[in-house]
Short mmCIF file of C-alpha atoms in Angstrom, two decimals:
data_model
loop_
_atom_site.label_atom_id
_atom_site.label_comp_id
_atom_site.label_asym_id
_atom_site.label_seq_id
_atom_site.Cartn_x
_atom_site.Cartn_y
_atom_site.Cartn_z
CA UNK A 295 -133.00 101.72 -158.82
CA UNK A 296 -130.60 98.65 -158.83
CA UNK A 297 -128.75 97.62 -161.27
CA UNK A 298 -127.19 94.86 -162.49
CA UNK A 299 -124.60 94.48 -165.18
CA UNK A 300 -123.46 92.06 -167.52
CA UNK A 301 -120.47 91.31 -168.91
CA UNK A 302 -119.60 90.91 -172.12
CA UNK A 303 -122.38 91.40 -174.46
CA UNK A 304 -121.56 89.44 -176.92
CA UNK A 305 -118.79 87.26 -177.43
CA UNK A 306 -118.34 84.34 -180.29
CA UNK A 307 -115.89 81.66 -179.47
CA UNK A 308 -114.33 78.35 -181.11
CA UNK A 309 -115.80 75.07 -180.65
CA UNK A 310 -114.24 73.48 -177.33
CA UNK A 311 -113.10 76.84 -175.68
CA UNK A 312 -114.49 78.07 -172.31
CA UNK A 313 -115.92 81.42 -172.19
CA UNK A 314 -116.89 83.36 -168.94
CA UNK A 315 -119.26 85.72 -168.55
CA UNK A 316 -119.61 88.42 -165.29
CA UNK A 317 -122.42 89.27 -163.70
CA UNK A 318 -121.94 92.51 -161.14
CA UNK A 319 -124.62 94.15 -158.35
CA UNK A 320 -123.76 97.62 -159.19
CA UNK A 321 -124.93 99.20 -156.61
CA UNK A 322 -126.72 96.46 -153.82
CA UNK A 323 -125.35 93.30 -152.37
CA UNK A 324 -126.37 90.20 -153.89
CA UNK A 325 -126.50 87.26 -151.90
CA UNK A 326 -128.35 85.41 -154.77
CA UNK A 327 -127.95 85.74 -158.09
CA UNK A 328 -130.16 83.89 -160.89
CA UNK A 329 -128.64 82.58 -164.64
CA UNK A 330 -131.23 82.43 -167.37
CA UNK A 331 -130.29 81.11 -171.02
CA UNK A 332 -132.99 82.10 -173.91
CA UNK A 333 -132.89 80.09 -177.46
CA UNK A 334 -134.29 82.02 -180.06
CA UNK A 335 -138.37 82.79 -179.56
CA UNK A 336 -138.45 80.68 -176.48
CA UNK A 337 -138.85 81.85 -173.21
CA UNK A 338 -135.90 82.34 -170.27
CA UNK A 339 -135.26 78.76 -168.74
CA UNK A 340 -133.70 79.42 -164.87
CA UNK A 341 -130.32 77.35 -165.34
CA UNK A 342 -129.27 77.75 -161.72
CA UNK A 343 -129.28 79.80 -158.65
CA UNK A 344 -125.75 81.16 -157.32
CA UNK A 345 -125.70 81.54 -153.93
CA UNK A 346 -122.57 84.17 -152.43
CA UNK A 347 -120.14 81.74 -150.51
CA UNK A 348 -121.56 78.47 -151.28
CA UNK A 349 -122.49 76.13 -154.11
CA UNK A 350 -125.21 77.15 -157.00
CA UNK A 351 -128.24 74.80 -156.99
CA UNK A 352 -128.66 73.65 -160.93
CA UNK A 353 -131.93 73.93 -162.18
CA UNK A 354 -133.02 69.94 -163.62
CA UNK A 355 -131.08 68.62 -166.39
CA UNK A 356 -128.30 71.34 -166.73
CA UNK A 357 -124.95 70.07 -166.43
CA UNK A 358 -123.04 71.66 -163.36
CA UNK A 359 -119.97 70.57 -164.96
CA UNK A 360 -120.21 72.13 -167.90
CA UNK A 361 -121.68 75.50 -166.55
CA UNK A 362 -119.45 76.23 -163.50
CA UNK A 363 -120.50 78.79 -161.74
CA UNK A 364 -118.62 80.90 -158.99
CA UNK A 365 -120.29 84.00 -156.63
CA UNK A 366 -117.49 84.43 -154.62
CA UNK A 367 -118.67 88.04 -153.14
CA UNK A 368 -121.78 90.06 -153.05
CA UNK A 369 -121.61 91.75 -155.86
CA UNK A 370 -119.76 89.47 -158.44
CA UNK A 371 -121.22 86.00 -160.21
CA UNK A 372 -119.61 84.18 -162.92
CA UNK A 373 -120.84 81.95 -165.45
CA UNK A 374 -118.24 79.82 -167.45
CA UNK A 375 -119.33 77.71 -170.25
CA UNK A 376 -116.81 74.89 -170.68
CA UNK A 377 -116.05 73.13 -173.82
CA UNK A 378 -118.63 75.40 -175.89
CA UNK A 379 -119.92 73.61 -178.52
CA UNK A 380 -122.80 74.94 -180.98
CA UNK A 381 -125.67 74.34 -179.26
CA UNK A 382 -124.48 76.10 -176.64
CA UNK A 383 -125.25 79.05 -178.57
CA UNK A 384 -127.91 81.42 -176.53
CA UNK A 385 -128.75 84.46 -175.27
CA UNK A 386 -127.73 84.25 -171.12
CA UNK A 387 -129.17 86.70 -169.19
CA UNK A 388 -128.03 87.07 -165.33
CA UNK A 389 -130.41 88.18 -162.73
CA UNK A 390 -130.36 89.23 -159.02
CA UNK A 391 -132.19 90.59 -156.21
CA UNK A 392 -132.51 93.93 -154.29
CA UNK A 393 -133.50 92.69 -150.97
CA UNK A 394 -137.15 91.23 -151.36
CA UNK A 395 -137.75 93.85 -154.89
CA UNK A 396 -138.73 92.21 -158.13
CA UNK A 397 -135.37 90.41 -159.97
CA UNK A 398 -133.52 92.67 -162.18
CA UNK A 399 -131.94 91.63 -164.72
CA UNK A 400 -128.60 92.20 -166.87
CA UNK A 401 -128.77 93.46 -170.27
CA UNK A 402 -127.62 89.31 -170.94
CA UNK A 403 -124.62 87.84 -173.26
CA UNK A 404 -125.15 86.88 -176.71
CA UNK A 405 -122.91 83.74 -177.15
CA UNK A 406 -122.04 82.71 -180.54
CA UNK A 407 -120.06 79.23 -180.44
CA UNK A 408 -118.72 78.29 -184.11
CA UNK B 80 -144.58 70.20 -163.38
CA UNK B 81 -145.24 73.69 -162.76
CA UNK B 82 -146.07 76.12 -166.04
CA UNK B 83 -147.13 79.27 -167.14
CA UNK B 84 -148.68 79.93 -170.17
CA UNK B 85 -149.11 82.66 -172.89
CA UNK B 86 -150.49 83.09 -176.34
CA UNK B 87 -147.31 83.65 -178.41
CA UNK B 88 -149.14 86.08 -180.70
CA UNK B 89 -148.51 88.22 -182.38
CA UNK B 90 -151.17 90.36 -180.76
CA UNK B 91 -151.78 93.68 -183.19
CA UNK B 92 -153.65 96.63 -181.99
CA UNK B 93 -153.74 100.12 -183.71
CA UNK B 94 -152.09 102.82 -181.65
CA UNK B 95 -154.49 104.53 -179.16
CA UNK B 96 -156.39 101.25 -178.54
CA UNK B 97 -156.12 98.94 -174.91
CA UNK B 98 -154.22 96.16 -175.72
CA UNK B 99 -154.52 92.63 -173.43
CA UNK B 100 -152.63 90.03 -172.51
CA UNK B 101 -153.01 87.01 -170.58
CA UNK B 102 -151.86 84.16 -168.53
CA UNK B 103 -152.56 81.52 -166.71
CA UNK B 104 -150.43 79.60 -164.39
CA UNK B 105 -150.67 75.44 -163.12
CA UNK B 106 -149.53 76.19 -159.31
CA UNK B 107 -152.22 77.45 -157.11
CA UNK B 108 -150.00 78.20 -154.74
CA UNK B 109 -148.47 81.06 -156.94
CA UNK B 110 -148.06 84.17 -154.84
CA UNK B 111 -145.91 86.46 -157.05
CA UNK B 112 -146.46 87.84 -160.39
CA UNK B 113 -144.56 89.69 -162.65
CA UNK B 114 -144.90 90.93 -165.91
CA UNK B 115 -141.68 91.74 -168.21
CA UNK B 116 -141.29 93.43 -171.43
CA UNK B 117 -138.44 92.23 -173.76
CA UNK B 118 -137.41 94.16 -176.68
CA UNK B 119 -135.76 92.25 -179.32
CA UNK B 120 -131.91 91.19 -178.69
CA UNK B 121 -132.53 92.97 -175.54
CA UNK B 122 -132.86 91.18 -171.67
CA UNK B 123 -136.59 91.40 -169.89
CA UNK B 124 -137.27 94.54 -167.84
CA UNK B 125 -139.60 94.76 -164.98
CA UNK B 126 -143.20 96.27 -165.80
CA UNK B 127 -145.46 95.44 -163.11
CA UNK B 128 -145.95 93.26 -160.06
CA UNK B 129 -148.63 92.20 -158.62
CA UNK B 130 -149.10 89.63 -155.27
CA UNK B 131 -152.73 89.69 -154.22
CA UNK B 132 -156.27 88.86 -156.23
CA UNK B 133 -157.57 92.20 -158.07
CA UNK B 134 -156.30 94.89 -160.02
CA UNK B 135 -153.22 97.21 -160.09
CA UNK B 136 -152.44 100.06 -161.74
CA UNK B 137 -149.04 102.01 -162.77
CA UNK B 138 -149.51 104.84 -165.26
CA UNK B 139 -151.56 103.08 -168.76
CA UNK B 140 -150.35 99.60 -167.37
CA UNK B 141 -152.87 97.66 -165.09
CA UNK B 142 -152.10 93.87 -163.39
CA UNK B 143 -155.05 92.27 -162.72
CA UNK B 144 -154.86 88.75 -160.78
CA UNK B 145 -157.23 86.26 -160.09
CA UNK B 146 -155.87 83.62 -157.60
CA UNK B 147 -159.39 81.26 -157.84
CA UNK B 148 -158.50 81.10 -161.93
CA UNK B 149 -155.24 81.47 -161.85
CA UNK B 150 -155.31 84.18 -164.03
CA UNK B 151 -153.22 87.22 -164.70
CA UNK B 152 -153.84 89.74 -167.38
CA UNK B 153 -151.76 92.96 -168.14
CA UNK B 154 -153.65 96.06 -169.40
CA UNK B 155 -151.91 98.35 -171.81
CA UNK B 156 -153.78 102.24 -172.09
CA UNK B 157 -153.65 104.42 -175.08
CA UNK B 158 -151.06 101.90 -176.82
CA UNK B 159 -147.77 103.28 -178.43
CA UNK B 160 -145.68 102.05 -181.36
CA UNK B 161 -142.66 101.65 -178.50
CA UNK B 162 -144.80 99.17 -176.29
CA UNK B 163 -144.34 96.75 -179.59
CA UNK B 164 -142.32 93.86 -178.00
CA UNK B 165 -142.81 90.40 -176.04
CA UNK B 166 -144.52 90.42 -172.82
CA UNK B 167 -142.82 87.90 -170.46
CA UNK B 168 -145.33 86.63 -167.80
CA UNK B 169 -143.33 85.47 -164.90
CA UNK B 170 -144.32 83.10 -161.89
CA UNK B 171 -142.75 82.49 -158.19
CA UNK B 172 -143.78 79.74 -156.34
CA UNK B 173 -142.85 82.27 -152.68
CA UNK B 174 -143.11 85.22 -151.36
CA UNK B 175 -140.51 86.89 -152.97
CA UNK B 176 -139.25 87.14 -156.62
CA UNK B 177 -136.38 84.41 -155.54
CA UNK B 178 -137.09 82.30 -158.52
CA UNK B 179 -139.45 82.70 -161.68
CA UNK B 180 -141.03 80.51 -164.42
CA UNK B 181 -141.63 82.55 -166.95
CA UNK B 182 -144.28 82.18 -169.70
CA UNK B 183 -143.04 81.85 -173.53
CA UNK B 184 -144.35 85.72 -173.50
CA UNK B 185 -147.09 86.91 -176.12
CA UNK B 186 -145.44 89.35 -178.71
CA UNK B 187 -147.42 92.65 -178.71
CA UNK B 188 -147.19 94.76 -182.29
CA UNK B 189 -148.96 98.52 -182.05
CA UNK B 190 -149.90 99.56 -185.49
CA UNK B 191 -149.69 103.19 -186.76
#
């Protein structure tokens, strides 16, 4: 089946770095590609929609600027968080699709900012 | 605003017994649904699918969707101690599993 992977895990980083995280079709081509963040017991919340060769569409009140994303070929989307700060601290999960076949998802980056 | 709803839980059954969980939606014009099991620390993985109004089944899971209540249950058979984990009930508003609300999910525990 497909499968998507995510890249890395888990990564904790200083107050007002940037951190990027990968998200790779391992094995299908990915036009679109979905990025999910999860706070603790709360359910995924769709941040935005990256879309191979063109701008992502940002999901209502998430900041484009501050969570650039770039899906510059069909298998590869990246998330970068700019300027982490605390409560930016979540679990982000990447998603994509295998033609029209349920979303699968990555196995999603813990990000610890401190 | 669109929403999907689940009871958080948790929801205990002893092992061997059906265990059910539910979810409504707000949209009636809903055509996908997905259920998702997340274990803890881990990222949701697909359990079933299910597009048109009745029932669906895949080994001791069974979908069962009714469009008119906008309803969606998940049946789990013969419960094990490994199907303890949140069940993510997930929405699209097309045809196609472009782009899902998902519920808060309804934490199942299966007791020895």
């Amino acid at each position: 089946g497909a499968v998507v992977s995510q890249h890395p895990s888990r990564v904790i980083c200083k107050s007002g770095t940037s951190v990027k995280i990968e998200c790779r079709s391992l094995d299908f081509q990915a036009t679109t590609m979905f990025w999910y963040r999860q706070f603790p017991k709360q359910s995924l919340m769709l941040m935005a929609t990256s879309n191979e060769g063109s701008k992502a569409t940002y999901e209502q009140g998430v900041e484009k600027d501050k969570f650039l994303i770039n899906h510059a070929s069909l298998t590869l989307s990246t998330l970068t968080v700019t300027s982490a700060h605390p409560e930016d601290s979540s679990f982000y999960i990447c998603s994509a699709m295998d033609g029209n076949s349920p979303l699968h998802f990555g196995n999603g980056t813990r990000l610890t900012v401190t | 605003q669109k929403e999907v709803e689940q009871n958080s839980g948790p929801l205990s059954v002893p092992e061997g017994a059906i265990a059910s969980l539910n979810c409504t939606y707000s949209d009636r014009g809903s055509q996908s649904f997905f259920w998702y099991r997340q274990y803890s620390g881990k990222s949701p993985e697909l359990i079933m699918s299910i597009y048109s109004n009745g029932d669906k089944e895949d080994g001791r899971f069974t979908a069962q969707l009714n469009k008119a209540s906008q309803y969606v249950s998940l049946l789990i058979r013969d419960s094990q101690p490994s199907d303890s984990a949140t069940y993510l009930c997930a929405v699209s508003w097309s045809g196609t599993a472009s782009k899902l609300t998902f519920g808060t999910g309804t934490r199942l525990q299966v007791t020895l």
